[in-house]
Short mmCIF file of C-alpha atoms in Angstrom, two decimals:
data_model
loop_
_atom_site.label_atom_id
_atom_site.label_comp_id
_atom_site.label_asym_id
_atom_site.label_seq_id
_atom_site.Cartn_x
_atom_site.Cartn_y
_atom_site.Cartn_z
CA MET Z 1 65.22 23.23 10.38
CA ALA Z 2 64.22 20.87 12.88
CA ALA Z 3 60.49 19.35 12.72
CA ASP Z 4 58.41 16.69 14.49
CA ALA Z 5 57.58 15.53 10.88
CA ILE Z 6 58.74 15.91 7.22
CA VAL Z 7 55.68 15.45 4.67
CA LEU Z 8 57.00 15.14 0.88
CA GLY Z 9 54.85 15.42 -1.40
CA ALA Z 10 52.38 18.85 -1.63
CA GLY Z 11 49.20 17.39 -3.32
CA ILE Z 12 46.17 17.34 -1.58
CA ILE Z 13 47.01 14.10 0.10
CA GLY Z 14 50.62 15.51 1.60
CA VAL Z 15 48.69 18.94 2.35
CA SER Z 16 45.90 17.09 4.29
CA THR Z 17 48.70 14.84 5.94
CA ALA Z 18 50.58 17.93 6.90
CA LEU Z 19 47.62 20.02 8.19
CA HIS Z 20 46.17 17.23 10.12
CA LEU Z 21 49.75 16.74 12.09
CA ALA Z 22 49.80 20.46 12.65
CA GLN Z 23 46.40 20.36 14.32
CA ARG Z 24 47.87 18.04 16.75
CA GLY Z 25 50.50 20.09 17.61
CA LYS Z 26 53.34 18.91 15.65
CA SER Z 27 55.97 21.12 14.19
CA VAL Z 28 55.76 20.23 10.05
CA VAL Z 29 57.82 21.09 7.13
CA LEU Z 30 55.82 20.21 3.54
CA VAL Z 31 58.02 19.77 0.74
CA ASP Z 32 57.43 19.74 -3.02
CA ARG Z 33 59.70 20.62 -5.97
CA ARG Z 34 57.07 22.91 -7.13
CA GLY Z 35 54.11 24.81 -5.70
CA PRO Z 36 51.14 23.14 -3.52
CA GLY Z 37 48.66 21.26 -5.59
CA GLU Z 38 50.22 22.03 -9.11
CA GLU Z 39 50.63 18.50 -10.41
CA THR Z 40 47.99 15.46 -10.09
CA SER Z 41 45.88 17.54 -7.61
CA PHE Z 42 45.63 20.04 -9.98
CA GLY Z 43 43.75 18.44 -12.92
CA ASN Z 44 40.47 16.50 -12.09
CA ALA Z 45 36.78 16.92 -12.17
CA GLY Z 46 36.68 18.33 -9.15
CA LEU Z 47 34.40 15.72 -6.90
CA ILE Z 48 34.51 14.85 -3.78
CA GLN Z 49 32.70 11.43 -4.58
CA ARG Z 50 30.99 9.78 -1.46
CA GLU Z 51 29.25 7.63 -3.92
CA GLY Z 52 32.71 6.21 -5.56
CA VAL Z 53 32.43 3.27 -3.32
CA VAL Z 54 33.50 0.75 -6.16
CA PRO Z 55 36.83 1.54 -7.38
CA TYR Z 56 37.00 1.76 -11.07
CA ALA Z 57 37.74 -1.99 -12.28
CA PHE Z 58 39.58 -3.14 -15.61
CA PRO Z 59 36.88 -4.59 -17.87
CA GLN Z 60 35.92 -8.42 -17.50
CA GLN Z 61 33.95 -8.85 -20.45
CA LEU Z 62 35.77 -10.30 -23.71
CA GLY Z 63 33.27 -7.92 -25.98
CA MET Z 64 34.69 -4.53 -24.11
CA ILE Z 65 38.09 -5.79 -23.64
CA LEU Z 66 38.06 -6.13 -27.60
CA LYS Z 67 36.22 -2.53 -27.88
CA VAL Z 68 39.39 -1.28 -25.58
CA ALA Z 69 41.80 -2.85 -27.58
CA LEU Z 70 40.79 -0.86 -30.71
CA ASN Z 71 42.18 2.08 -29.00
CA ASN Z 72 39.85 4.55 -30.32
CA ARG Z 73 37.71 5.64 -27.06
CA ILE Z 74 37.50 8.52 -24.95
CA ASP Z 75 37.34 6.72 -21.62
CA VAL Z 76 40.32 4.51 -21.71
CA ARG Z 77 43.36 4.54 -24.53
CA TYR Z 78 46.59 3.07 -24.36
CA ASP Z 79 49.97 3.96 -25.50
CA LEU Z 80 51.05 0.83 -27.44
CA SER Z 81 54.96 1.48 -26.87
CA ALA Z 82 54.25 1.43 -23.06
CA LEU Z 83 52.63 -1.74 -22.89
CA PRO Z 84 55.57 -4.20 -22.20
CA ALA Z 85 56.49 -1.92 -19.34
CA VAL Z 86 52.96 -1.67 -18.06
CA ALA Z 87 51.99 -5.55 -18.78
CA LYS Z 88 52.61 -6.60 -14.84
CA PHE Z 89 50.48 -3.97 -13.71
CA LEU Z 90 47.94 -4.19 -16.01
CA GLY Z 91 47.68 -7.94 -15.30
CA ARG Z 92 47.44 -7.52 -11.73
CA TYR Z 93 45.00 -5.17 -12.27
CA TRP Z 94 42.72 -7.34 -14.58
CA TRP Z 95 42.91 -10.38 -11.80
CA HIS Z 96 41.65 -7.80 -8.85
CA SER Z 97 38.77 -6.94 -10.66
CA ASN Z 98 37.34 -10.07 -11.08
CA LEU Z 99 33.83 -10.06 -9.54
CA SER Z 100 34.18 -11.66 -6.59
CA ARG Z 101 37.60 -10.19 -5.59
CA HIS Z 102 36.42 -6.99 -6.86
CA GLN Z 103 33.42 -7.03 -4.48
CA VAL Z 104 35.80 -7.49 -1.54
CA ILE Z 105 37.99 -4.82 -2.45
CA ALA Z 106 34.99 -2.45 -2.51
CA ARG Z 107 33.64 -3.55 0.76
CA ALA Z 108 37.23 -2.72 2.16
CA TYR Z 109 37.61 0.62 0.38
CA ALA Z 110 34.26 1.81 1.55
CA PRO Z 111 34.73 3.26 4.85
CA LEU Z 112 37.56 5.48 3.42
CA ILE Z 113 34.73 6.90 1.09
CA GLU Z 114 32.23 7.07 3.73
CA HIS Z 115 33.91 9.67 5.57
CA SER Z 116 34.86 11.59 2.50
CA VAL Z 117 32.55 14.46 2.74
CA SER Z 118 32.50 14.68 6.28
CA GLU Z 119 36.42 15.12 6.45
CA HIS Z 120 36.80 17.52 3.81
CA ASP Z 121 33.72 19.35 5.82
CA ALA Z 122 35.84 19.73 9.04
CA LEU Z 123 38.84 21.44 6.84
CA ILE Z 124 36.40 23.37 4.66
CA GLU Z 125 35.06 25.01 7.61
CA ALA Z 126 38.30 25.65 9.19
CA SER Z 127 39.85 27.32 6.17
CA GLY Z 128 36.90 29.05 5.18
CA ALA Z 129 36.71 27.64 1.82
CA GLN Z 130 33.12 27.21 1.51
CA HIS Z 131 32.99 29.36 -1.44
CA LEU Z 132 34.83 26.98 -3.42
CA ILE Z 133 31.82 23.95 -2.61
CA ARG Z 134 28.71 22.91 -4.28
CA LYS Z 135 26.52 20.49 -2.44
CA ASN Z 136 24.33 19.12 -5.33
CA GLY Z 137 25.91 16.25 -6.44
CA TRP Z 138 26.96 15.34 -9.88
CA THR Z 139 24.93 13.77 -12.88
CA GLN Z 140 25.15 10.82 -15.39
CA ALA Z 141 23.68 11.74 -18.37
CA PHE Z 142 22.64 8.43 -20.92
CA ARG Z 143 22.28 8.43 -24.50
CA THR Z 144 20.20 4.83 -24.45
CA ARG Z 145 17.59 3.27 -22.06
CA ALA Z 146 19.62 0.23 -21.82
CA LYS Z 147 22.64 1.84 -20.39
CA GLN Z 148 20.32 3.96 -18.02
CA ASP Z 149 18.63 0.80 -16.87
CA GLY Z 150 21.85 -0.97 -16.03
CA GLU Z 151 23.40 1.96 -13.98
CA VAL Z 152 20.22 2.77 -12.20
CA ALA Z 153 20.09 -1.00 -11.05
CA GLU Z 154 23.66 -0.79 -9.92
CA ALA Z 155 22.65 2.46 -8.11
CA GLU Z 156 20.08 0.60 -6.41
CA ARG Z 157 22.63 -2.04 -5.37
CA LEU Z 158 24.91 0.52 -4.08
CA LYS Z 159 22.03 2.42 -2.21
CA ARG Z 160 20.99 -1.05 -0.24
CA GLU Z 161 24.83 -1.95 0.57
CA TYR Z 162 26.20 1.50 1.16
CA ASN Z 163 23.40 4.24 2.31
CA LEU Z 164 23.88 6.25 -0.89
CA ASP Z 165 21.01 8.61 -2.49
CA PHE Z 166 20.33 9.34 -5.89
CA LYS Z 167 17.48 10.45 -8.10
CA VAL Z 168 16.70 9.07 -11.65
CA LEU Z 169 15.65 11.65 -14.00
CA ASP Z 170 13.35 11.46 -17.56
CA ALA Z 171 14.57 13.46 -20.57
CA ALA Z 172 12.15 16.23 -19.47
CA GLU Z 173 13.70 16.51 -16.07
CA LEU Z 174 17.33 16.34 -17.39
CA ALA Z 175 16.32 19.16 -19.62
CA ALA Z 176 14.85 21.15 -16.75
CA LYS Z 177 18.02 20.63 -14.92
CA GLU Z 178 20.41 21.55 -17.85
CA PRO Z 179 18.33 23.50 -20.23
CA HIS Z 180 21.53 23.87 -22.73
CA LEU Z 181 22.27 20.12 -22.93
CA SER Z 182 21.54 18.52 -26.47
CA SER Z 183 18.38 16.13 -26.59
CA ASP Z 184 20.70 13.46 -27.38
CA PHE Z 185 20.13 12.05 -24.01
CA VAL Z 186 16.96 9.86 -22.79
CA GLY Z 187 17.52 10.27 -19.20
CA ALA Z 188 19.76 10.85 -16.50
CA LEU Z 189 20.78 9.72 -12.72
CA THR Z 190 22.15 12.23 -10.30
CA TRP Z 191 24.07 11.21 -7.30
CA VAL Z 192 23.04 13.28 -4.23
CA ASP Z 193 25.90 12.89 -1.79
CA PRO Z 194 28.74 14.05 -3.69
CA TRP Z 195 30.02 17.75 -3.23
CA SER Z 196 31.95 19.47 -6.23
CA VAL Z 197 34.39 21.83 -6.02
CA THR Z 198 34.85 24.85 -8.46
CA ASP Z 199 38.46 25.28 -8.27
CA PRO Z 200 40.33 22.22 -6.64
CA HIS Z 201 43.84 24.17 -6.83
CA ALA Z 202 41.90 26.68 -5.10
CA LEU Z 203 40.98 24.33 -2.04
CA THR Z 204 44.69 23.00 -1.67
CA LEU Z 205 45.91 26.17 -1.29
CA ALA Z 206 43.43 27.13 1.38
CA TYR Z 207 44.42 24.03 3.42
CA VAL Z 208 47.86 25.24 3.01
CA LYS Z 209 46.93 28.56 4.28
CA LEU Z 210 45.08 26.91 7.49
CA PHE Z 211 48.20 24.71 8.01
CA GLU Z 212 50.81 27.95 7.54
CA SER Z 213 48.32 29.79 9.95
CA LEU Z 214 49.11 26.68 12.70
CA GLY Z 215 52.65 27.21 12.63
CA GLY Z 216 53.45 24.55 9.55
CA ARG Z 217 55.97 25.51 6.94
CA PHE Z 218 56.36 24.71 3.15
CA VAL Z 219 59.34 24.85 1.39
CA LYS Z 220 60.76 23.84 -2.20
CA GLY Z 221 63.01 20.72 -2.26
CA ASP Z 222 64.35 17.56 -3.49
CA ALA Z 223 62.54 14.39 -1.94
CA THR Z 224 64.87 12.27 -3.83
CA SER Z 225 67.56 13.53 -1.10
CA LEU Z 226 65.67 11.64 1.87
CA ALA Z 227 68.22 10.02 3.98
CA GLN Z 228 67.81 8.16 7.52
CA THR Z 229 69.62 9.82 10.51
CA ALA Z 230 70.77 8.50 14.15
CA THR Z 231 67.29 10.26 14.99
CA GLY Z 232 65.08 10.36 12.08
CA TRP Z 233 65.18 11.71 8.64
CA LYS Z 234 66.72 14.53 6.84
CA VAL Z 235 66.01 15.66 3.50
CA SER Z 236 67.86 18.99 1.21
CA THR Z 237 65.41 21.99 0.22
CA ASP Z 238 66.03 25.31 -0.98
CA ASP Z 239 66.27 26.76 2.46
CA GLY Z 240 68.48 24.41 3.75
CA SER Z 241 68.71 20.92 5.05
CA VAL Z 242 65.40 19.75 7.15
CA GLU Z 243 65.09 16.92 9.98
CA GLY Z 244 62.50 15.45 11.28
CA LYS Z 245 61.77 12.37 13.55
CA ASP Z 246 58.80 11.03 11.25
CA VAL Z 247 58.59 11.47 7.34
CA VAL Z 248 55.81 10.68 5.26
CA ILE Z 249 55.88 9.51 1.51
CA ALA Z 250 52.98 11.58 -0.50
CA LEU Z 251 54.51 11.98 -3.38
CA GLY Z 252 51.35 10.63 -5.97
CA PRO Z 253 52.93 8.81 -8.88
CA TRP Z 254 56.79 9.76 -8.21
CA SER Z 255 56.53 7.95 -4.85
CA ASP Z 256 58.70 5.25 -6.30
CA THR Z 257 61.80 7.87 -6.21
CA VAL Z 258 62.04 7.71 -2.96
CA THR Z 259 60.76 4.20 -2.08
CA LYS Z 260 62.69 2.08 -4.35
CA PRO Z 261 66.14 3.50 -2.93
CA LEU Z 262 64.90 2.40 0.50
CA GLY Z 263 64.06 -1.04 -0.83
CA TYR Z 264 60.50 -1.11 -1.28
CA GLN Z 265 58.77 -2.66 -4.32
CA PHE Z 266 55.56 -1.41 -5.03
CA LEU Z 267 53.48 -2.23 -8.24
CA VAL Z 268 52.14 1.17 -8.98
CA GLY Z 269 50.85 2.26 -12.58
CA VAL Z 270 49.42 5.25 -13.49
CA LYS Z 271 46.53 6.65 -15.43
CA ARG Z 272 47.15 9.83 -17.29
CA GLY Z 273 44.52 11.98 -17.64
CA TYR Z 274 43.68 15.36 -19.50
CA HIS Z 275 41.89 18.61 -18.92
CA MET Z 276 40.84 21.77 -20.91
CA HIS Z 277 38.88 24.91 -19.97
CA TYR Z 278 36.36 26.32 -22.19
CA GLY Z 279 34.06 29.28 -22.47
CA THR Z 280 30.42 28.82 -23.62
CA THR Z 281 28.73 30.61 -26.90
CA ASP Z 282 26.02 33.08 -26.01
CA ASN Z 283 26.28 32.89 -22.63
CA LYS Z 284 24.80 29.47 -22.40
CA VAL Z 285 25.39 28.01 -18.45
CA LEU Z 286 26.03 24.35 -17.63
CA ASN Z 287 24.56 24.00 -13.79
CA GLY Z 288 26.18 21.08 -12.61
CA TRP Z 289 28.93 18.54 -13.09
CA THR Z 290 27.97 16.36 -15.72
CA MET Z 291 29.34 13.11 -17.18
CA ASP Z 292 28.50 11.72 -20.60
CA ALA Z 293 28.09 8.25 -19.62
CA GLU Z 294 28.41 6.24 -22.94
CA ARG Z 295 31.43 8.44 -23.97
CA GLY Z 296 33.36 8.72 -20.65
CA TYR Z 297 34.21 12.44 -20.29
CA PHE Z 298 33.28 15.02 -17.96
CA LEU Z 299 31.70 18.59 -18.23
CA ALA Z 300 32.05 20.46 -14.81
CA PRO Z 301 31.44 24.11 -14.57
CA MET Z 302 34.31 25.67 -12.50
CA ASP Z 303 35.57 29.26 -11.90
CA LYS Z 304 38.16 29.06 -14.66
CA GLY Z 305 35.39 27.96 -17.42
CA ILE Z 306 33.99 24.66 -18.58
CA ARG Z 307 36.57 21.87 -17.64
CA LEU Z 308 36.36 18.82 -19.94
CA THR Z 309 38.09 15.98 -18.68
CA THR Z 310 39.06 12.57 -19.91
CA GLY Z 311 39.15 8.96 -18.66
CA ALA Z 312 42.09 7.06 -18.47
CA GLU Z 313 45.11 6.87 -20.41
CA PHE Z 314 47.94 3.88 -19.70
CA ALA Z 315 51.24 5.37 -20.85
CA LEU Z 316 54.54 5.93 -19.06
CA ARG Z 317 54.62 8.44 -16.58
CA ASP Z 318 57.22 10.97 -17.72
CA ALA Z 319 56.14 10.26 -21.63
CA PRO Z 320 55.10 13.37 -23.58
CA LYS Z 321 51.54 14.47 -23.72
CA THR Z 322 49.58 12.93 -26.18
CA PRO Z 323 46.10 14.26 -25.61
CA VAL Z 324 44.41 12.36 -28.01
CA GLN Z 325 41.31 11.67 -25.95
CA LEU Z 326 40.97 15.19 -25.06
CA GLY Z 327 40.30 15.90 -28.72
CA ARG Z 328 37.81 13.37 -29.37
CA ALA Z 329 36.27 14.30 -26.08
CA GLU Z 330 35.87 17.76 -27.49
CA ALA Z 331 34.70 16.87 -30.88
CA VAL Z 332 31.81 15.08 -29.04
CA ALA Z 333 30.87 17.41 -26.23
CA ARG Z 334 30.57 20.33 -28.67
CA THR Z 335 27.52 18.30 -29.92
CA ILE Z 336 25.85 18.32 -26.68
CA PHE Z 337 26.62 21.40 -25.23
CA PRO Z 338 27.82 24.99 -26.79
CA LEU Z 339 31.25 25.19 -25.75
CA GLY Z 340 33.46 28.53 -26.90
CA GLU Z 341 36.85 28.67 -27.46
CA ARG Z 342 39.60 27.11 -25.42
CA LEU Z 343 40.61 29.03 -22.32
CA ASP Z 344 44.08 27.47 -21.65
CA LYS Z 345 47.48 27.61 -23.53
CA GLU Z 346 47.43 23.76 -23.97
CA PRO Z 347 46.07 20.86 -22.61
CA TRP Z 348 46.89 19.95 -18.62
CA MET Z 349 47.96 16.60 -18.03
CA GLY Z 350 48.32 14.35 -15.03
CA ALA Z 351 49.21 11.15 -13.71
CA ARG Z 352 47.05 9.28 -11.15
CA PRO Z 353 48.96 6.75 -9.23
CA CYS Z 354 47.25 3.57 -9.09
CA THR Z 355 47.65 0.05 -7.45
CA PRO Z 356 46.64 -3.08 -8.88
CA ASP Z 357 44.02 -3.75 -5.96
CA MET Z 358 42.89 -0.35 -6.64
CA MET Z 359 43.37 0.58 -2.86
CA PRO Z 360 45.55 3.29 -1.64
CA VAL Z 361 48.85 2.39 0.35
CA ILE Z 362 48.62 3.84 3.70
CA GLY Z 363 50.60 3.14 7.08
CA LYS Z 364 54.00 2.63 8.46
CA ALA Z 365 56.90 1.28 6.43
CA PRO Z 366 57.70 -2.36 7.85
CA ARG Z 367 61.29 -2.10 7.96
CA HIS Z 368 61.88 1.77 8.84
CA LYS Z 369 61.25 3.57 12.00
CA GLY Z 370 59.47 6.99 11.23
CA LEU Z 371 58.80 6.04 7.73
CA TRP Z 372 55.39 6.45 6.48
CA PHE Z 373 53.51 5.92 3.09
CA ALA Z 374 50.39 7.81 1.77
CA PHE Z 375 49.75 7.30 -1.93
CA GLY Z 376 47.84 5.20 -4.96
CA HIS Z 377 44.78 7.04 -4.42
CA ALA Z 378 44.51 6.38 -8.55
CA HIS Z 379 40.81 8.53 -9.27
CA HIS Z 380 40.17 9.62 -5.52
CA GLY Z 381 42.90 11.73 -4.63
CA LEU Z 382 40.89 14.73 -3.94
CA THR Z 383 38.11 12.77 -2.56
CA LEU Z 384 40.46 11.25 -0.06
CA GLY Z 385 42.92 13.56 1.07
CA PRO Z 386 41.63 14.72 4.27
CA VAL Z 387 40.66 10.87 5.58
CA THR Z 388 44.00 9.96 4.59
CA GLY Z 389 45.72 12.89 6.33
CA ARG Z 390 43.98 12.19 9.45
CA VAL Z 391 44.63 8.36 9.80
CA ILE Z 392 48.23 8.86 8.96
CA ALA Z 393 48.42 11.95 11.78
CA GLU Z 394 46.57 9.61 14.08
CA GLN Z 395 49.13 6.79 13.68
CA ILE Z 396 52.22 8.96 14.03
CA CYS Z 397 50.59 10.61 17.32
CA GLY Z 398 49.95 7.49 18.50
CA GLU Z 399 46.12 7.40 18.56
CA THR Z 400 43.69 4.94 17.38
CA PRO Z 401 43.03 5.61 13.70
CA PHE Z 402 39.19 6.26 13.74
CA LEU Z 403 38.96 4.00 10.98
CA ASP Z 404 40.44 0.10 10.22
CA THR Z 405 43.30 1.01 8.36
CA ARG Z 406 44.70 -2.87 8.03
CA PRO Z 407 43.24 -3.14 4.18
CA TYR Z 408 45.62 -0.29 2.89
CA ARG Z 409 48.48 -1.28 4.90
CA PRO Z 410 51.97 -1.47 2.96
CA GLU Z 411 52.53 -5.14 4.06
CA ARG Z 412 49.84 -6.32 1.44
CA PHE Z 413 52.61 -6.05 -1.11
CA ALA Z 414 55.55 -8.55 -1.71
CA ILE Z 415 58.17 -5.69 -0.53
#
């Protein structure tokens, strides 16, 4: 097979990139070892986070660091045996999370987030996936007035600086919005701008179907077989060798399996996460995407049931599952909402690829012609798939990207 471009990785980033290239008339082969959207993109809270302009930072306050060190939380957990391997990443992550540096990063990150909903909207419309989308934002529910006041103050700042919209709810208004939540909460904050997805995997597959309707082809193959040729790149697949002028590495947490052999050393860690779907008792209903802000877990009313998602687990990418956080979250969630039986045979686990400066790697490789990088999106892979796909496709096609991609360039790392 011959193509203009090969995209390695069929998560939401790779699929969106392949689709944008196909929309520009390029012949594209999308390659993954599994089916589209079956790895990290499969499990998430299903949010297109237009409000997510501030990347998730490493705690800076000593008190919070000590609380995390106890390793008994839902929102963050670490595998003690993995700490030596991830210490360098965590140290740089902590350094970049300093308030002044973090604010600079947020301003550089915001343009990607700003276009997240509009870029998804174009692909949702073209792929006929509107039935998977809800446009009523998501809600943080608060157990204490102090937590609510602090989050509302931060929301006011983000509204001023980034043109975001939100609503503050008192306990009665939250009860009207979510009548089957318990009375543990004193109020809430609803972010108005984000969209939610009732089946993230189905959305990825809808984009794949659109890609294939434009002449694109998906094949299973081995990304680690990537090799440079006299005219471009080739990779081995179940359907034979594929050759293309350009290749995009969009392998998420597995990107290093291809970049390292090519001589690129990116400091990328993973934040593993878990989810489980549940029924409800007595036909009770959760109307919208809801976060228990003090405890750090999400309840999302998806097509497959109520999806309970956990925070971040710092562990080795390929270590066995340790769904401790899920068990903790389930125990708390059952006290505030009538969850029924577990609907999945086992907890799902995925690994979010994270850079220490909390921004993705997007752009041309500095030492190889026709090699492009698109990975490291951390918690915002679903959110930023179409934005990333568009700017990579624009660059490959010789167009001027519709936003400034310099903050995300690979050269910011010592490679």
